[in-house]
Short mmCIF file of C-alpha atoms in Angstrom, two decimals:
data_model
loop_
_atom_site.label_atom_id
_atom_site.label_comp_id
_atom_site.label_asym_id
_atom_site.label_seq_id
_atom_site.Cartn_x
_atom_site.Cartn_y
_atom_site.Cartn_z
CA UNK A 1 -77.57 68.24 69.19
CA UNK A 2 -79.58 70.68 69.55
CA UNK A 3 -82.98 70.43 67.48
CA UNK A 4 -85.16 73.39 66.21
CA UNK A 5 -88.64 71.73 64.74
CA UNK A 6 -90.54 73.66 62.83
CA UNK A 7 -94.01 72.09 62.55
CA UNK A 8 -94.86 72.26 59.08
CA UNK A 9 -92.57 71.85 56.24
CA UNK A 10 -95.23 72.98 53.57
CA UNK A 11 -98.14 74.70 53.91
CA UNK A 12 -100.81 76.32 51.30
CA UNK A 13 -103.34 78.93 52.69
CA UNK A 14 -105.76 80.90 50.46
CA UNK A 15 -105.53 84.80 51.23
CA UNK A 16 -107.38 86.11 54.27
CA UNK A 17 -106.70 83.42 56.22
CA UNK A 18 -104.85 83.35 59.09
CA UNK A 19 -101.43 81.06 59.25
CA UNK A 20 -99.69 79.87 62.55
CA UNK A 21 -96.14 79.04 62.02
CA UNK A 22 -94.67 76.74 64.92
CA UNK A 23 -91.14 76.77 66.34
CA UNK A 24 -90.03 74.50 69.02
CA UNK A 25 -86.68 74.74 70.02
CA UNK A 26 -85.09 71.81 73.21
CA UNK A 27 -81.92 73.26 74.12
CA UNK A 28 -83.08 75.74 76.89
CA UNK A 29 -81.65 78.81 74.29
CA UNK A 30 -83.08 82.18 75.27
CA UNK A 31 -83.34 83.71 71.77
CA UNK A 32 -85.68 82.97 68.95
CA UNK A 33 -85.46 84.23 65.74
CA UNK A 34 -87.90 84.45 62.44
CA UNK A 35 -86.44 84.69 59.06
CA UNK A 36 -88.18 84.86 55.45
CA UNK A 37 -85.90 83.75 53.02
CA UNK A 38 -86.85 84.37 48.80
CA UNK A 39 -85.00 84.36 45.96
CA UNK A 40 -82.43 87.23 44.81
CA UNK A 41 -83.32 88.84 48.39
CA UNK A 42 -81.59 86.50 51.25
CA UNK A 43 -82.90 85.64 54.45
CA UNK A 44 -84.45 88.86 55.86
CA UNK A 45 -85.18 89.31 59.56
CA UNK A 46 -88.99 89.73 60.80
CA UNK A 47 -89.05 89.06 64.55
CA UNK A 48 -87.11 87.89 67.23
CA UNK A 49 -87.71 86.97 70.74
CA UNK A 50 -84.54 87.15 73.72
CA UNK A 51 -86.75 85.91 76.65
CA UNK A 52 -90.36 84.35 77.23
CA UNK A 53 -93.17 86.81 76.31
CA UNK A 54 -90.87 89.44 75.26
CA UNK A 55 -90.56 90.34 71.31
CA UNK A 56 -88.66 92.68 69.03
CA UNK A 57 -89.29 93.99 65.68
CA UNK A 58 -86.45 92.96 62.83
CA UNK A 59 -86.20 94.37 59.52
CA UNK A 60 -89.91 93.27 58.07
CA UNK A 61 -92.13 93.19 60.86
CA UNK A 62 -95.35 94.37 58.77
CA UNK A 63 -98.02 91.43 58.16
CA UNK A 64 -96.64 89.50 61.04
CA UNK A 65 -96.56 88.89 64.67
CA UNK A 66 -95.30 86.59 67.13
CA UNK A 67 -95.75 84.88 70.41
CA UNK A 68 -93.54 83.42 73.04
CA UNK A 69 -95.33 82.31 75.91
CA UNK A 70 -92.90 79.44 76.51
CA UNK A 71 -89.36 79.50 76.31
CA UNK A 72 -88.86 76.64 73.93
CA UNK A 73 -91.43 77.95 71.37
CA UNK A 74 -91.67 81.09 69.20
CA UNK A 75 -94.65 81.34 66.93
CA UNK A 76 -94.70 83.38 64.00
CA UNK A 77 -98.88 84.58 63.29
CA UNK A 78 -100.23 85.69 60.04
CA UNK A 79 -103.29 87.75 60.45
CA UNK A 80 -104.48 87.55 57.13
CA UNK A 81 -102.62 85.92 54.66
CA UNK A 82 -101.24 87.90 51.30
CA UNK A 83 -100.24 86.39 48.10
CA UNK A 84 -96.49 88.45 49.27
CA UNK A 85 -95.91 86.04 52.09
CA UNK A 86 -95.22 83.21 50.06
CA UNK A 87 -91.94 82.47 51.35
CA UNK A 88 -89.90 80.29 52.87
CA UNK A 89 -89.97 81.25 56.23
CA UNK A 90 -87.24 79.99 58.92
CA UNK A 91 -86.97 79.43 62.47
CA UNK A 92 -84.25 79.87 64.64
CA UNK A 93 -82.43 80.01 68.22
CA UNK A 94 -79.37 80.71 70.04
CA UNK A 95 -77.91 80.86 73.48
CA UNK A 96 -77.78 84.82 74.94
CA UNK A 97 -74.31 85.77 75.30
CA UNK A 98 -72.42 88.94 76.74
CA UNK A 99 -69.73 88.32 74.08
CA UNK A 100 -72.01 88.89 71.37
CA UNK A 101 -74.21 86.64 68.85
CA UNK A 102 -73.25 83.55 68.73
CA UNK A 103 -73.83 80.51 66.74
CA UNK A 104 -77.85 79.74 65.16
CA UNK A 105 -79.45 76.86 64.95
CA UNK A 106 -82.12 76.68 61.65
CA UNK A 107 -84.91 74.68 61.84
CA UNK A 108 -85.66 73.00 58.01
CA UNK A 109 -87.84 76.18 57.00
CA UNK A 110 -91.88 76.24 56.51
CA UNK A 111 -92.71 76.65 52.85
CA UNK A 112 -95.72 78.77 52.73
CA UNK A 113 -97.76 79.06 49.70
CA UNK A 114 -100.89 82.10 49.63
CA UNK A 115 -103.12 81.75 46.64
CA UNK P 1 -79.39 96.81 59.56
CA UNK P 2 -76.15 96.27 57.39
CA UNK P 3 -76.20 93.11 55.09
CA UNK P 4 -73.07 91.40 53.73
CA UNK P 5 -72.56 91.07 50.24
CA UNK P 6 -71.12 87.68 49.06
CA UNK P 7 -69.01 87.40 45.59
CA UNK P 8 -69.49 85.58 43.35
CA UNK P 9 -73.17 85.10 43.23
CA UNK P 10 -72.69 81.69 41.26
CA UNK P 11 -69.52 79.81 41.41
CA UNK P 12 -69.07 76.00 39.33
CA UNK P 13 -65.83 74.23 39.86
CA UNK P 14 -64.20 70.65 39.05
CA UNK P 15 -64.66 68.22 42.39
CA UNK P 16 -61.14 68.48 43.85
CA UNK P 17 -60.39 71.72 43.21
CA UNK P 18 -60.56 74.67 45.70
CA UNK P 19 -63.55 76.86 46.11
CA UNK P 20 -63.56 80.48 47.38
CA UNK P 21 -66.39 82.69 47.84
CA UNK P 22 -66.11 86.65 49.43
CA UNK P 23 -68.01 88.89 51.75
CA UNK P 24 -68.11 92.36 52.15
CA UNK P 25 -69.65 94.98 54.54
CA UNK P 26 -69.84 98.21 55.08
CA UNK P 27 -69.50 98.99 58.71
CA UNK P 28 -68.12 97.48 61.79
CA UNK P 29 -69.06 94.54 62.99
CA UNK P 30 -68.55 92.38 66.39
CA UNK P 31 -68.56 88.90 64.48
CA UNK P 32 -69.04 87.80 61.13
CA UNK P 33 -70.24 84.15 60.59
CA UNK P 34 -70.66 81.80 57.75
CA UNK P 35 -73.87 79.14 57.25
CA UNK P 36 -74.41 76.76 54.65
CA UNK P 37 -77.85 76.01 53.29
CA UNK P 38 -78.19 72.25 51.31
CA UNK P 39 -81.15 72.77 48.69
CA UNK P 40 -84.65 73.23 50.28
CA UNK P 41 -83.48 73.33 53.87
CA UNK P 42 -82.32 75.23 56.84
CA UNK P 43 -79.16 76.77 57.07
CA UNK P 44 -75.74 74.99 59.14
CA UNK P 45 -73.44 77.21 60.65
CA UNK P 46 -69.57 76.97 59.85
CA UNK P 47 -67.65 79.38 61.27
CA UNK P 48 -67.42 82.04 63.47
CA UNK P 49 -64.88 84.57 63.12
CA UNK P 50 -64.08 87.84 65.66
CA UNK P 51 -63.86 90.96 64.45
CA UNK P 52 -59.79 90.59 66.63
CA UNK P 53 -59.22 87.60 64.84
CA UNK P 54 -57.68 87.17 60.99
CA UNK P 55 -58.07 83.79 60.18
CA UNK P 56 -59.99 80.39 61.59
CA UNK P 57 -59.19 76.85 60.18
CA UNK P 58 -62.22 74.01 60.73
CA UNK P 59 -61.26 70.53 58.58
CA UNK P 60 -61.64 71.97 54.83
CA UNK P 61 -62.38 75.16 55.61
CA UNK P 62 -60.83 78.43 55.80
CA UNK P 63 -62.27 81.73 56.82
CA UNK P 64 -60.10 84.81 57.29
CA UNK P 65 -61.12 88.33 57.83
CA UNK P 66 -59.35 91.83 56.88
CA UNK P 67 -61.65 94.25 59.15
CA UNK P 68 -59.55 97.52 57.64
CA UNK P 69 -61.06 96.21 54.03
CA UNK P 70 -64.39 94.94 55.43
CA UNK P 71 -64.27 92.00 53.59
CA UNK P 72 -64.16 87.93 55.05
CA UNK P 73 -63.18 85.04 52.66
CA UNK P 74 -64.14 81.16 52.76
CA UNK P 75 -62.15 78.94 51.58
CA UNK P 76 -62.81 75.35 51.19
CA UNK P 77 -60.12 72.78 49.77
CA UNK P 78 -60.30 69.54 47.96
CA UNK P 79 -64.02 70.45 46.77
CA UNK P 80 -66.56 67.27 46.96
CA UNK P 81 -69.72 67.04 45.34
CA UNK P 82 -71.45 66.70 48.62
CA UNK P 83 -70.28 70.57 49.16
CA UNK P 84 -72.74 71.66 46.17
CA UNK P 85 -74.69 74.23 48.45
CA UNK P 86 -75.18 77.95 48.96
CA UNK P 87 -73.26 79.85 51.69
CA UNK P 88 -73.87 82.71 53.69
CA UNK P 89 -72.09 85.08 55.45
CA UNK P 90 -74.26 86.24 58.48
CA UNK P 91 -73.13 89.85 60.37
CA UNK P 92 -73.48 90.57 63.78
CA UNK P 93 -72.87 94.33 64.54
CA UNK P 94 -73.46 94.74 68.38
CA UNK P 95 -76.70 96.31 70.32
CA UNK P 96 -78.85 95.10 72.21
CA UNK P 97 -80.47 92.38 69.87
CA UNK P 98 -78.24 88.88 69.01
CA UNK P 99 -79.92 88.85 65.62
CA UNK P 100 -77.49 88.12 62.93
CA UNK P 101 -77.66 89.83 58.89
CA UNK P 102 -77.50 87.73 56.76
CA UNK P 103 -76.41 88.55 52.40
CA UNK P 104 -77.64 86.95 49.43
CA UNK P 105 -75.20 83.94 49.22
CA UNK P 106 -73.23 82.07 46.72
CA UNK P 107 -74.44 79.21 45.15
CA UNK P 108 -71.28 77.01 45.25
CA UNK P 109 -71.94 73.36 42.11
CA UNK P 110 -69.40 71.07 42.35
CA UNK P 111 -69.35 69.12 38.96
CA UNK P 112 -67.99 65.31 39.52
#
């Protein structure tokens, strides 16, 4: 079974802190994604990556950056956390397919609270 | 990127009944997927239906797609308490990336 592991289920940080959210997948997937989920807004795509060292902005990249130095690992970075970044963060991965987007495999989520 | 819109936002039914939820969208899609999310957990893929398909089944799940009406429905038959979850439709409209756009979800409660 594909496993997507997010390093922390719950984090509490202070405004202005630098925050790293780590995600590792074990199925050699090319694509990796970071979404945030907020009540009433659903899931929104922050960044995605389709290869090592490649990254593309999603719908809400402001205030975030990402790093993909190895195929299995995709990190989300909040350079200076703010209270409006309090959210559930979900990492996902998928195989790259010429037939269009396939199934996404999600991690369990990281619930971040910024005080 | 377009977002699917699920309807209803919330649904409460008795165990054993069927549950139907709908997803509407605005522009053409390559495929549409349905996911389930249990409270506080990640999403789990249920079914993918391509734009040239009209219906797919998986166990107690049936998904239909009507591209002329730009809508899809997810039917869960003989519901169980364990089906209590939020259900999301996700759209893939094509292009260079394989990211999906998710709707806001339908929260389904199965009453025992």
